[in-house]
Amino acid sequence: MADPKTYHFKLPPYLGAPLAEPPHAWYPGVQAVQAATTSDRNAHGDGEVRAFVIHATDGVSSSGAMSVMFGGQGSWHWLIPDENEPEHKQKIWACAPEKRAAWHVRNSKSHPDVNGGKRYVNYWSLGVEIVNTMDADPFSDWQVQMTADLVRYAWSKYPNLVDVVSHAKLDPQRRSDPGRDFPWEKFQNLVLAPLPQPPLVPVAAAGLLRIVGPDGEEIDCDPHFDDGVTVAHARPLVEALGFTVHYEDGPPKTMRIARGGG
């Protein structure tokens, strides 16, 4: 059986289109306690998000989980409702602003595999709680998908986000969440599924650049992106390699490369 103390994977650099946060709403009343139950992200480090921590509530309801936050004993950024709650398949609960450090991992806890073993995980992570009893209680497909969608959203937003890890790996003596019933491999596959790509943006022919190499061959240059190769970007790079550059009016404008001194 899977061991939640081993749940962990690394994200490669994000190479897709920006993703929206999954359907969500602030948990009723939570905004009134956020200042008292979160901290300044910059208090221990540079404030960058580098990890996403997966938790389970060890309970049966969102309200039960939120009693901890309303009591000032802990906090998290999102809460995913149980299948027996009306919000299931409708929305997740937003609980703390992403720009704030939530209190979901003890400051003394760390793991050498995660962000170089640095402590104060809360200050460089995001945390999600999934409502689940962790006692032979299967997670719904929707809960797993929403957890993956949250990670993908954060991955697209925070360029330094690398580690996706269980609470159990960070605090194995005290915690076992999200538990053995959480389908970690399925979740990982959902997170790492093919990413949506930005649409191709055609540009006017006058804005295109054709590059002809020193032996007369045309150098492949994809002209379909409006932020692609431009004359201004290409010339210093080519000249730094010892070539000379001549331009011919277009369209398309042509940059003809000659060997040094040509």
PDB file of C-alpha atoms in Angstrom:
ATOM      1  CA  MET A   1       0.000   0.000   0.000  1.00  0.00           C
ATOM      2  CA  ALA A   2       1.175   3.535  -0.744  1.00  0.00           C
ATOM      3  CA  ASP A   3       3.047   5.370   1.988  1.00  0.00           C
ATOM      4  CA  PRO A   4       2.032   9.048   2.266  1.00  0.00           C
ATOM      5  CA  LYS A   5       5.445   9.836   3.751  1.00  0.00           C
ATOM      6  CA  THR A   6       6.861   9.280   0.258  1.00  0.00           C
ATOM      7  CA  TYR A   7       4.356  11.429  -1.656  1.00  0.00           C
ATOM      8  CA  HIS A   8       6.432  13.970  -3.552  1.00  0.00           C
ATOM      9  CA  PHE A   9       7.303  14.984  -7.098  1.00  0.00           C
ATOM     10  CA  LYS A  10       9.109  17.825  -8.842  1.00  0.00           C
ATOM     11  CA  LEU A  11       7.584  20.116 -11.449  1.00  0.00           C
ATOM     12  CA  PRO A  12       9.557  20.987 -14.583  1.00  0.00           C
ATOM     13  CA  PRO A  13       9.542  24.591 -15.844  1.00  0.00           C
ATOM     14  CA  TYR A  14       6.042  25.595 -16.903  1.00  0.00           C
ATOM     15  CA  LEU A  15       5.707  25.814 -20.688  1.00  0.00           C
ATOM     16  CA  GLY A  16       2.035  26.423 -21.283  1.00  0.00           C
ATOM     17  CA  ALA A  17      -0.647  29.069 -21.380  1.00  0.00           C
ATOM     18  CA  PRO A  18      -1.692  30.762 -18.116  1.00  0.00           C
ATOM     19  CA  LEU A  19      -4.371  28.851 -16.214  1.00  0.00           C
ATOM     20  CA  ALA A  20      -7.287  30.214 -14.213  1.00  0.00           C
ATOM     21  CA  GLU A  21      -7.937  29.372 -10.591  1.00  0.00           C
ATOM     22  CA  PRO A  22     -10.594  26.615 -10.322  1.00  0.00           C
ATOM     23  CA  PRO A  23     -14.169  27.717  -9.464  1.00  0.00           C
ATOM     24  CA  HIS A  24     -14.063  29.031  -5.913  1.00  0.00           C
ATOM     25  CA  ALA A  25     -15.570  31.366  -3.332  1.00  0.00           C
ATOM     26  CA  TRP A  26     -14.367  32.726  -0.023  1.00  0.00           C
ATOM     27  CA  TYR A  27     -15.515  30.542   2.849  1.00  0.00           C
ATOM     28  CA  PRO A  28     -18.222  32.517   4.684  1.00  0.00           C
ATOM     29  CA  GLY A  29     -16.689  34.771   7.314  1.00  0.00           C
ATOM     30  CA  VAL A  30     -13.096  33.754   6.662  1.00  0.00           C
ATOM     31  CA  GLN A  31     -11.907  37.119   5.405  1.00  0.00           C
ATOM     32  CA  ALA A  32     -12.525  38.581   8.856  1.00  0.00           C
ATOM     33  CA  VAL A  33      -9.930  36.268  10.433  1.00  0.00           C
ATOM     34  CA  GLN A  34      -7.301  36.148   7.694  1.00  0.00           C
ATOM     35  CA  ALA A  35      -5.065  38.833   9.170  1.00  0.00           C
ATOM     36  CA  ALA A  36      -4.977  36.988  12.502  1.00  0.00           C
ATOM     37  CA  THR A  37      -4.390  33.528  11.030  1.00  0.00           C
ATOM     38  CA  THR A  38      -1.767  34.190   8.341  1.00  0.00           C
ATOM     39  CA  SER A  39       1.666  35.839   8.218  1.00  0.00           C
ATOM     40  CA  ASP A  40       3.744  38.063   5.971  1.00  0.00           C
ATOM     41  CA  ARG A  41       5.326  35.837   3.304  1.00  0.00           C
ATOM     42  CA  ASN A  42       8.519  37.882   3.371  1.00  0.00           C
ATOM     43  CA  ALA A  43       9.167  37.342   7.079  1.00  0.00           C
ATOM     44  CA  HIS A  44      11.376  34.301   6.423  1.00  0.00           C
ATOM     45  CA  GLY A  45      12.832  34.572   2.927  1.00  0.00           C
ATOM     46  CA  ASP A  46      12.058  36.287  -0.337  1.00  0.00           C
ATOM     47  CA  GLY A  47       8.332  35.545  -0.431  1.00  0.00           C
ATOM     48  CA  GLU A  48       8.552  33.321  -3.527  1.00  0.00           C
ATOM     49  CA  VAL A  49       6.305  30.240  -3.784  1.00  0.00           C
ATOM     50  CA  ARG A  50       8.426  27.106  -4.147  1.00  0.00           C
ATOM     51  CA  ALA A  51       6.223  24.259  -2.909  1.00  0.00           C
ATOM     52  CA  PHE A  52       2.622  23.107  -2.817  1.00  0.00           C
ATOM     53  CA  VAL A  53       1.638  21.010   0.212  1.00  0.00           C
ATOM     54  CA  ILE A  54      -1.230  18.512   0.066  1.00  0.00           C
ATOM     55  CA  HIS A  55      -3.241  17.951   3.267  1.00  0.00           C
ATOM     56  CA  ALA A  56      -6.386  16.099   4.339  1.00  0.00           C
ATOM     57  CA  THR A  57      -8.578  17.272   7.201  1.00  0.00           C
ATOM     58  CA  ASP A  58      -9.117  13.989   9.108  1.00  0.00           C
ATOM     59  CA  GLY A  59     -12.751  15.021   9.424  1.00  0.00           C
ATOM     60  CA  VAL A  60     -16.146  14.861   7.755  1.00  0.00           C
ATOM     61  CA  SER A  61     -17.005  18.458   6.877  1.00  0.00           C
ATOM     62  CA  SER A  62     -15.706  21.796   5.697  1.00  0.00           C
ATOM     63  CA  SER A  63     -17.239  23.492   8.735  1.00  0.00           C
ATOM     64  CA  GLY A  64     -15.351  21.170  11.061  1.00  0.00           C
ATOM     65  CA  ALA A  65     -12.088  21.964   9.317  1.00  0.00           C
ATOM     66  CA  MET A  66     -12.784  25.687   9.329  1.00  0.00           C
ATOM     67  CA  SER A  67     -13.395  25.675  13.084  1.00  0.00           C
ATOM     68  CA  VAL A  68      -9.618  25.243  13.384  1.00  0.00           C
ATOM     69  CA  MET A  69      -8.984  28.350  11.313  1.00  0.00           C
ATOM     70  CA  PHE A  70     -11.670  30.385  13.068  1.00  0.00           C
ATOM     71  CA  GLY A  71     -10.081  29.316  16.345  1.00  0.00           C
ATOM     72  CA  GLY A  72      -6.724  30.711  15.241  1.00  0.00           C
ATOM     73  CA  GLN A  73      -4.983  27.323  15.376  1.00  0.00           C
ATOM     74  CA  GLY A  74      -4.054  26.928  11.715  1.00  0.00           C
ATOM     75  CA  SER A  75      -4.843  28.027   8.174  1.00  0.00           C
ATOM     76  CA  TRP A  76      -4.536  27.026   4.524  1.00  0.00           C
ATOM     77  CA  HIS A  77      -5.147  28.621   1.170  1.00  0.00           C
ATOM     78  CA  TRP A  78      -7.926  26.359  -0.142  1.00  0.00           C
ATOM     79  CA  LEU A  79     -10.346  23.764   1.187  1.00  0.00           C
ATOM     80  CA  ILE A  80     -11.916  21.114  -1.061  1.00  0.00           C
ATOM     81  CA  PRO A  81     -15.380  19.975   0.112  1.00  0.00           C
ATOM     82  CA  ASP A  82     -16.402  16.373   0.750  1.00  0.00           C
ATOM     83  CA  GLU A  83     -18.724  14.544  -1.629  1.00  0.00           C
ATOM     84  CA  ASN A  84     -21.523  14.782   0.970  1.00  0.00           C
ATOM     85  CA  GLU A  85     -21.473  18.588   0.959  1.00  0.00           C
ATOM     86  CA  PRO A  86     -23.573  20.749  -1.411  1.00  0.00           C
ATOM     87  CA  GLU A  87     -20.479  22.543  -2.747  1.00  0.00           C
ATOM     88  CA  HIS A  88     -19.018  19.269  -4.044  1.00  0.00           C
ATOM     89  CA  LYS A  89     -18.624  19.442  -7.844  1.00  0.00           C
ATOM     90  CA  GLN A  90     -19.600  23.122  -7.648  1.00  0.00           C
ATOM     91  CA  LYS A  91     -16.746  25.081  -6.075  1.00  0.00           C
ATOM     92  CA  ILE A  92     -13.835  24.933  -3.693  1.00  0.00           C
ATOM     93  CA  TRP A  93     -13.385  27.217  -0.714  1.00  0.00           C
ATOM     94  CA  ALA A  94     -10.746  29.946  -0.762  1.00  0.00           C
ATOM     95  CA  CYS A  95      -9.503  30.454   2.781  1.00  0.00           C
ATOM     96  CA  ALA A  96      -6.331  32.575   2.779  1.00  0.00           C
ATOM     97  CA  PRO A  97      -4.821  34.993   0.248  1.00  0.00           C
ATOM     98  CA  GLU A  98      -2.021  33.468  -1.792  1.00  0.00           C
ATOM     99  CA  LYS A  99       0.187  36.460  -0.996  1.00  0.00           C
ATOM    100  CA  ARG A 100       0.054  35.531   2.708  1.00  0.00           C
ATOM    101  CA  ALA A 101       1.775  32.628   4.466  1.00  0.00           C
ATOM    102  CA  ALA A 102      -0.835  30.230   5.839  1.00  0.00           C
ATOM    103  CA  TRP A 103      -0.135  28.138   8.949  1.00  0.00           C
ATOM    104  CA  HIS A 104      -0.320  24.601   7.616  1.00  0.00           C
ATOM    105  CA  VAL A 105       3.153  23.147   8.409  1.00  0.00           C
ATOM    106  CA  ARG A 106       5.102  23.576  11.648  1.00  0.00           C
ATOM    107  CA  ASN A 107       7.955  26.051  11.280  1.00  0.00           C
ATOM    108  CA  SER A 108      10.465  23.533  12.631  1.00  0.00           C
ATOM    109  CA  LYS A 109       9.637  20.897  10.002  1.00  0.00           C
ATOM    110  CA  SER A 110      11.387  20.335   6.675  1.00  0.00           C
ATOM    111  CA  HIS A 111      12.715  17.622   4.385  1.00  0.00           C
ATOM    112  CA  PRO A 112      16.069  17.576   2.577  1.00  0.00           C
ATOM    113  CA  ASP A 113      14.347  16.722  -0.714  1.00  0.00           C
ATOM    114  CA  VAL A 114      12.131  19.819  -0.572  1.00  0.00           C
ATOM    115  CA  ASN A 115      13.633  23.258  -1.266  1.00  0.00           C
ATOM    116  CA  GLY A 116      17.034  22.201   0.009  1.00  0.00           C
ATOM    117  CA  GLY A 117      15.708  21.234   3.431  1.00  0.00           C
ATOM    118  CA  LYS A 118      14.837  24.798   4.415  1.00  0.00           C
ATOM    119  CA  ARG A 119      12.543  25.295   7.387  1.00  0.00           C
ATOM    120  CA  TYR A 120       9.647  27.753   7.650  1.00  0.00           C
ATOM    121  CA  VAL A 121       7.792  25.924   4.891  1.00  0.00           C
ATOM    122  CA  ASN A 122       4.707  28.113   5.271  1.00  0.00           C
ATOM    123  CA  TYR A 123       6.573  31.145   3.991  1.00  0.00           C
ATOM    124  CA  TRP A 124       7.485  29.567   0.641  1.00  0.00           C
ATOM    125  CA  SER A 125       4.514  27.286   0.024  1.00  0.00           C
ATOM    126  CA  LEU A 126       0.819  27.080  -0.703  1.00  0.00           C
ATOM    127  CA  GLY A 127      -1.419  24.610   1.108  1.00  0.00           C
ATOM    128  CA  VAL A 128      -4.682  22.857   0.301  1.00  0.00           C
ATOM    129  CA  GLU A 129      -6.848  20.840   2.677  1.00  0.00           C
ATOM    130  CA  ILE A 130      -9.125  18.116   1.310  1.00  0.00           C
ATOM    131  CA  VAL A 131     -12.090  17.111   3.462  1.00  0.00           C
ATOM    132  CA  ASN A 132     -11.607  13.407   4.181  1.00  0.00           C
ATOM    133  CA  THR A 133     -11.706  11.213   7.290  1.00  0.00           C
ATOM    134  CA  MET A 134      -8.520   9.338   6.263  1.00  0.00           C
ATOM    135  CA  ASP A 135     -10.198   6.142   7.503  1.00  0.00           C
ATOM    136  CA  ALA A 136     -11.048   3.918   4.519  1.00  0.00           C
ATOM    137  CA  ASP A 137     -12.644   6.993   2.965  1.00  0.00           C
ATOM    138  CA  PRO A 138     -11.989   7.154  -0.798  1.00  0.00           C
ATOM    139  CA  PHE A 139     -11.378  10.593  -2.249  1.00  0.00           C
ATOM    140  CA  SER A 140     -13.832  11.507  -4.977  1.00  0.00           C
ATOM    141  CA  ASP A 141     -12.615  11.945  -8.548  1.00  0.00           C
ATOM    142  CA  TRP A 142     -13.686  15.593  -8.336  1.00  0.00           C
ATOM    143  CA  GLN A 143     -11.612  16.179  -5.204  1.00  0.00           C
ATOM    144  CA  VAL A 144      -8.536  14.710  -6.868  1.00  0.00           C
ATOM    145  CA  GLN A 145      -9.131  16.696 -10.061  1.00  0.00           C
ATOM    146  CA  MET A 146      -9.615  19.963  -8.143  1.00  0.00           C
ATOM    147  CA  THR A 147      -6.414  19.347  -6.207  1.00  0.00           C
ATOM    148  CA  ALA A 148      -4.550  18.781  -9.474  1.00  0.00           C
ATOM    149  CA  ASP A 149      -6.169  21.847 -11.057  1.00  0.00           C
ATOM    150  CA  LEU A 150      -5.047  23.993  -8.130  1.00  0.00           C
ATOM    151  CA  VAL A 151      -1.469  22.796  -8.493  1.00  0.00           C
ATOM    152  CA  ARG A 152      -1.529  23.419 -12.253  1.00  0.00           C
ATOM    153  CA  TYR A 153      -2.948  26.912 -11.696  1.00  0.00           C
ATOM    154  CA  ALA A 154      -0.179  27.696  -9.196  1.00  0.00           C
ATOM    155  CA  TRP A 155       2.454  26.122 -11.461  1.00  0.00           C
ATOM    156  CA  SER A 156       1.409  28.458 -14.272  1.00  0.00           C
ATOM    157  CA  LYS A 157       1.526  31.478 -11.951  1.00  0.00           C
ATOM    158  CA  TYR A 158       4.645  30.997  -9.817  1.00  0.00           C
ATOM    159  CA  PRO A 159       7.862  30.405 -11.797  1.00  0.00           C
ATOM    160  CA  ASN A 160       9.786  29.083  -8.782  1.00  0.00           C
ATOM    161  CA  LEU A 161       7.206  26.436  -7.838  1.00  0.00           C
ATOM    162  CA  VAL A 162       8.966  23.057  -8.026  1.00  0.00           C
ATOM    163  CA  ASP A 163       7.931  20.740  -5.167  1.00  0.00           C
ATOM    164  CA  VAL A 164       4.523  19.094  -4.770  1.00  0.00           C
ATOM    165  CA  VAL A 165       4.614  17.230  -1.480  1.00  0.00           C
ATOM    166  CA  SER A 166       2.462  15.632   1.207  1.00  0.00           C
ATOM    167  CA  HIS A 167       2.200  16.999   4.717  1.00  0.00           C
ATOM    168  CA  ALA A 168       3.295  13.543   5.869  1.00  0.00           C
ATOM    169  CA  LYS A 169       6.676  13.817   4.151  1.00  0.00           C
ATOM    170  CA  LEU A 170       7.389  17.136   5.824  1.00  0.00           C
ATOM    171  CA  ASP A 171       6.217  16.083   9.311  1.00  0.00           C
ATOM    172  CA  PRO A 172       6.315  12.259   9.389  1.00  0.00           C
ATOM    173  CA  GLN A 173       6.354  11.924  13.177  1.00  0.00           C
ATOM    174  CA  ARG A 174       3.089  13.818  13.630  1.00  0.00           C
ATOM    175  CA  ARG A 175       1.186  13.705  10.360  1.00  0.00           C
ATOM    176  CA  SER A 176       0.077  11.104   7.804  1.00  0.00           C
ATOM    177  CA  ASP A 177      -2.061  13.232   5.471  1.00  0.00           C
ATOM    178  CA  PRO A 178      -3.330  13.117   2.858  1.00  0.00           C
ATOM    179  CA  GLY A 179      -3.351   9.433   3.812  1.00  0.00           C
ATOM    180  CA  ARG A 180      -2.984   6.073   2.130  1.00  0.00           C
ATOM    181  CA  ASP A 181      -6.312   6.407   0.322  1.00  0.00           C
ATOM    182  CA  PHE A 182      -5.218   9.478  -1.604  1.00  0.00           C
ATOM    183  CA  PRO A 183      -4.413   8.311  -5.187  1.00  0.00           C
ATOM    184  CA  TRP A 184      -1.058  10.057  -5.452  1.00  0.00           C
ATOM    185  CA  GLU A 185       0.000   8.497  -8.756  1.00  0.00           C
ATOM    186  CA  LYS A 186      -3.308   9.456 -10.404  1.00  0.00           C
ATOM    187  CA  PHE A 187      -3.005  12.958  -8.963  1.00  0.00           C
ATOM    188  CA  GLN A 188       0.559  13.314 -10.237  1.00  0.00           C
ATOM    189  CA  ASN A 189      -0.498  12.217 -13.719  1.00  0.00           C
ATOM    190  CA  LEU A 190      -3.298  14.798 -13.720  1.00  0.00           C
ATOM    191  CA  VAL A 191      -0.892  17.556 -12.714  1.00  0.00           C
ATOM    192  CA  LEU A 192       1.650  16.583 -15.372  1.00  0.00           C
ATOM    193  CA  ALA A 193      -0.897  16.044 -18.167  1.00  0.00           C
ATOM    194  CA  PRO A 194      -0.248  17.986 -21.415  1.00  0.00           C
ATOM    195  CA  LEU A 195      -0.428  21.716 -20.853  1.00  0.00           C
ATOM    196  CA  PRO A 196      -2.613  24.117 -22.847  1.00  0.00           C
ATOM    197  CA  GLN A 197      -0.528  26.059 -25.332  1.00  0.00           C
ATOM    198  CA  PRO A 198      -0.848  29.765 -26.115  1.00  0.00           C
ATOM    199  CA  PRO A 199      -2.617  30.436 -29.413  1.00  0.00           C
ATOM    200  CA  LEU A 200      -0.606  31.282 -32.501  1.00  0.00           C
ATOM    201  CA  VAL A 201      -0.881  34.976 -33.249  1.00  0.00           C
ATOM    202  CA  PRO A 202      -0.455  35.839 -36.957  1.00  0.00           C
ATOM    203  CA  VAL A 203       1.430  39.043 -37.725  1.00  0.00           C
ATOM    204  CA  ALA A 204       1.477  41.223 -40.806  1.00  0.00           C
ATOM    205  CA  ALA A 205       3.932  40.220 -43.523  1.00  0.00           C
ATOM    206  CA  ALA A 206       5.819  43.488 -43.049  1.00  0.00           C
ATOM    207  CA  GLY A 207       6.663  42.409 -39.521  1.00  0.00           C
ATOM    208  CA  LEU A 208       8.221  39.090 -40.476  1.00  0.00           C
ATOM    209  CA  LEU A 209      11.904  38.371 -40.606  1.00  0.00           C
ATOM    210  CA  ARG A 210      13.593  36.021 -43.045  1.00  0.00           C
ATOM    211  CA  ILE A 211      17.111  34.941 -42.149  1.00  0.00           C
ATOM    212  CA  VAL A 212      19.554  33.800 -44.849  1.00  0.00           C
ATOM    213  CA  GLY A 213      22.746  32.162 -43.627  1.00  0.00           C
ATOM    214  CA  PRO A 214      26.310  32.683 -44.918  1.00  0.00           C
ATOM    215  CA  ASP A 215      26.063  29.759 -47.330  1.00  0.00           C
ATOM    216  CA  GLY A 216      22.788  30.934 -48.822  1.00  0.00           C
ATOM    217  CA  GLU A 217      20.627  28.568 -46.810  1.00  0.00           C
ATOM    218  CA  GLU A 218      17.492  29.911 -45.166  1.00  0.00           C
ATOM    219  CA  ILE A 219      17.558  29.549 -41.397  1.00  0.00           C
ATOM    220  CA  ASP A 220      14.316  28.282 -39.950  1.00  0.00           C
ATOM    221  CA  CYS A 221      12.536  31.106 -38.171  1.00  0.00           C
ATOM    222  CA  ASP A 222       8.961  30.562 -37.010  1.00  0.00           C
ATOM    223  CA  PRO A 223       7.203  33.862 -37.854  1.00  0.00           C
ATOM    224  CA  HIS A 224       3.886  33.057 -36.208  1.00  0.00           C
ATOM    225  CA  PHE A 225       4.491  34.570 -32.794  1.00  0.00           C
ATOM    226  CA  ASP A 226       4.333  38.311 -32.341  1.00  0.00           C
ATOM    227  CA  ASP A 227       7.027  38.015 -29.648  1.00  0.00           C
ATOM    228  CA  GLY A 228       9.367  35.904 -31.784  1.00  0.00           C
ATOM    229  CA  VAL A 229      12.622  36.825 -33.535  1.00  0.00           C
ATOM    230  CA  THR A 230      12.947  40.489 -34.461  1.00  0.00           C
ATOM    231  CA  VAL A 231      15.692  42.419 -36.201  1.00  0.00           C
ATOM    232  CA  ALA A 232      16.618  44.156 -32.960  1.00  0.00           C
ATOM    233  CA  HIS A 233      16.992  40.878 -31.087  1.00  0.00           C
ATOM    234  CA  ALA A 234      18.715  38.914 -33.818  1.00  0.00           C
ATOM    235  CA  ARG A 235      21.429  41.313 -34.954  1.00  0.00           C
ATOM    236  CA  PRO A 236      23.552  41.517 -31.758  1.00  0.00           C
ATOM    237  CA  LEU A 237      23.369  37.763 -31.302  1.00  0.00           C
ATOM    238  CA  VAL A 238      24.596  37.106 -34.830  1.00  0.00           C
ATOM    239  CA  GLU A 239      27.309  39.761 -34.739  1.00  0.00           C
ATOM    240  CA  ALA A 240      28.575  38.387 -31.435  1.00  0.00           C
ATOM    241  CA  LEU A 241      29.370  35.173 -33.314  1.00  0.00           C
ATOM    242  CA  GLY A 242      31.665  37.066 -35.706  1.00  0.00           C
ATOM    243  CA  PHE A 243      29.308  37.514 -38.647  1.00  0.00           C
ATOM    244  CA  THR A 244      28.235  40.690 -40.384  1.00  0.00           C
ATOM    245  CA  VAL A 245      24.626  41.541 -41.034  1.00  0.00           C
ATOM    246  CA  HIS A 246      22.975  43.196 -44.034  1.00  0.00           C
ATOM    247  CA  TYR A 247      19.287  43.979 -44.382  1.00  0.00           C
ATOM    248  CA  GLU A 248      17.086  43.804 -47.457  1.00  0.00           C
ATOM    249  CA  ASP A 249      13.706  45.487 -47.452  1.00  0.00           C
ATOM    250  CA  GLY A 250      10.684  43.233 -47.573  1.00  0.00           C
ATOM    251  CA  PRO A 251       8.165  42.069 -46.979  1.00  0.00           C
ATOM    252  CA  PRO A 252       9.399  39.906 -45.626  1.00  0.00           C
ATOM    253  CA  LYS A 253      12.359  41.870 -44.318  1.00  0.00           C
ATOM    254  CA  THR A 254      15.481  39.757 -44.856  1.00  0.00           C
ATOM    255  CA  MET A 255      18.535  39.595 -42.655  1.00  0.00           C
ATOM    256  CA  ARG A 256      21.427  38.272 -44.741  1.00  0.00           C
ATOM    257  CA  ILE A 257      24.359  36.923 -42.750  1.00  0.00           C
ATOM    258  CA  ALA A 258      27.915  36.999 -44.132  1.00  0.00           C
ATOM    259  CA  ARG A 259      31.078  35.596 -42.664  1.00  0.00           C
ATOM    260  CA  GLY A 260      33.191  38.060 -40.712  1.00  0.00           C
ATOM    261  CA  GLY A 261      34.424  40.919 -42.896  1.00  0.00           C
ATOM    262  CA  GLY A 262      31.922  40.121 -45.666  1.00  0.00           C
TER     263      GLY A 262
END
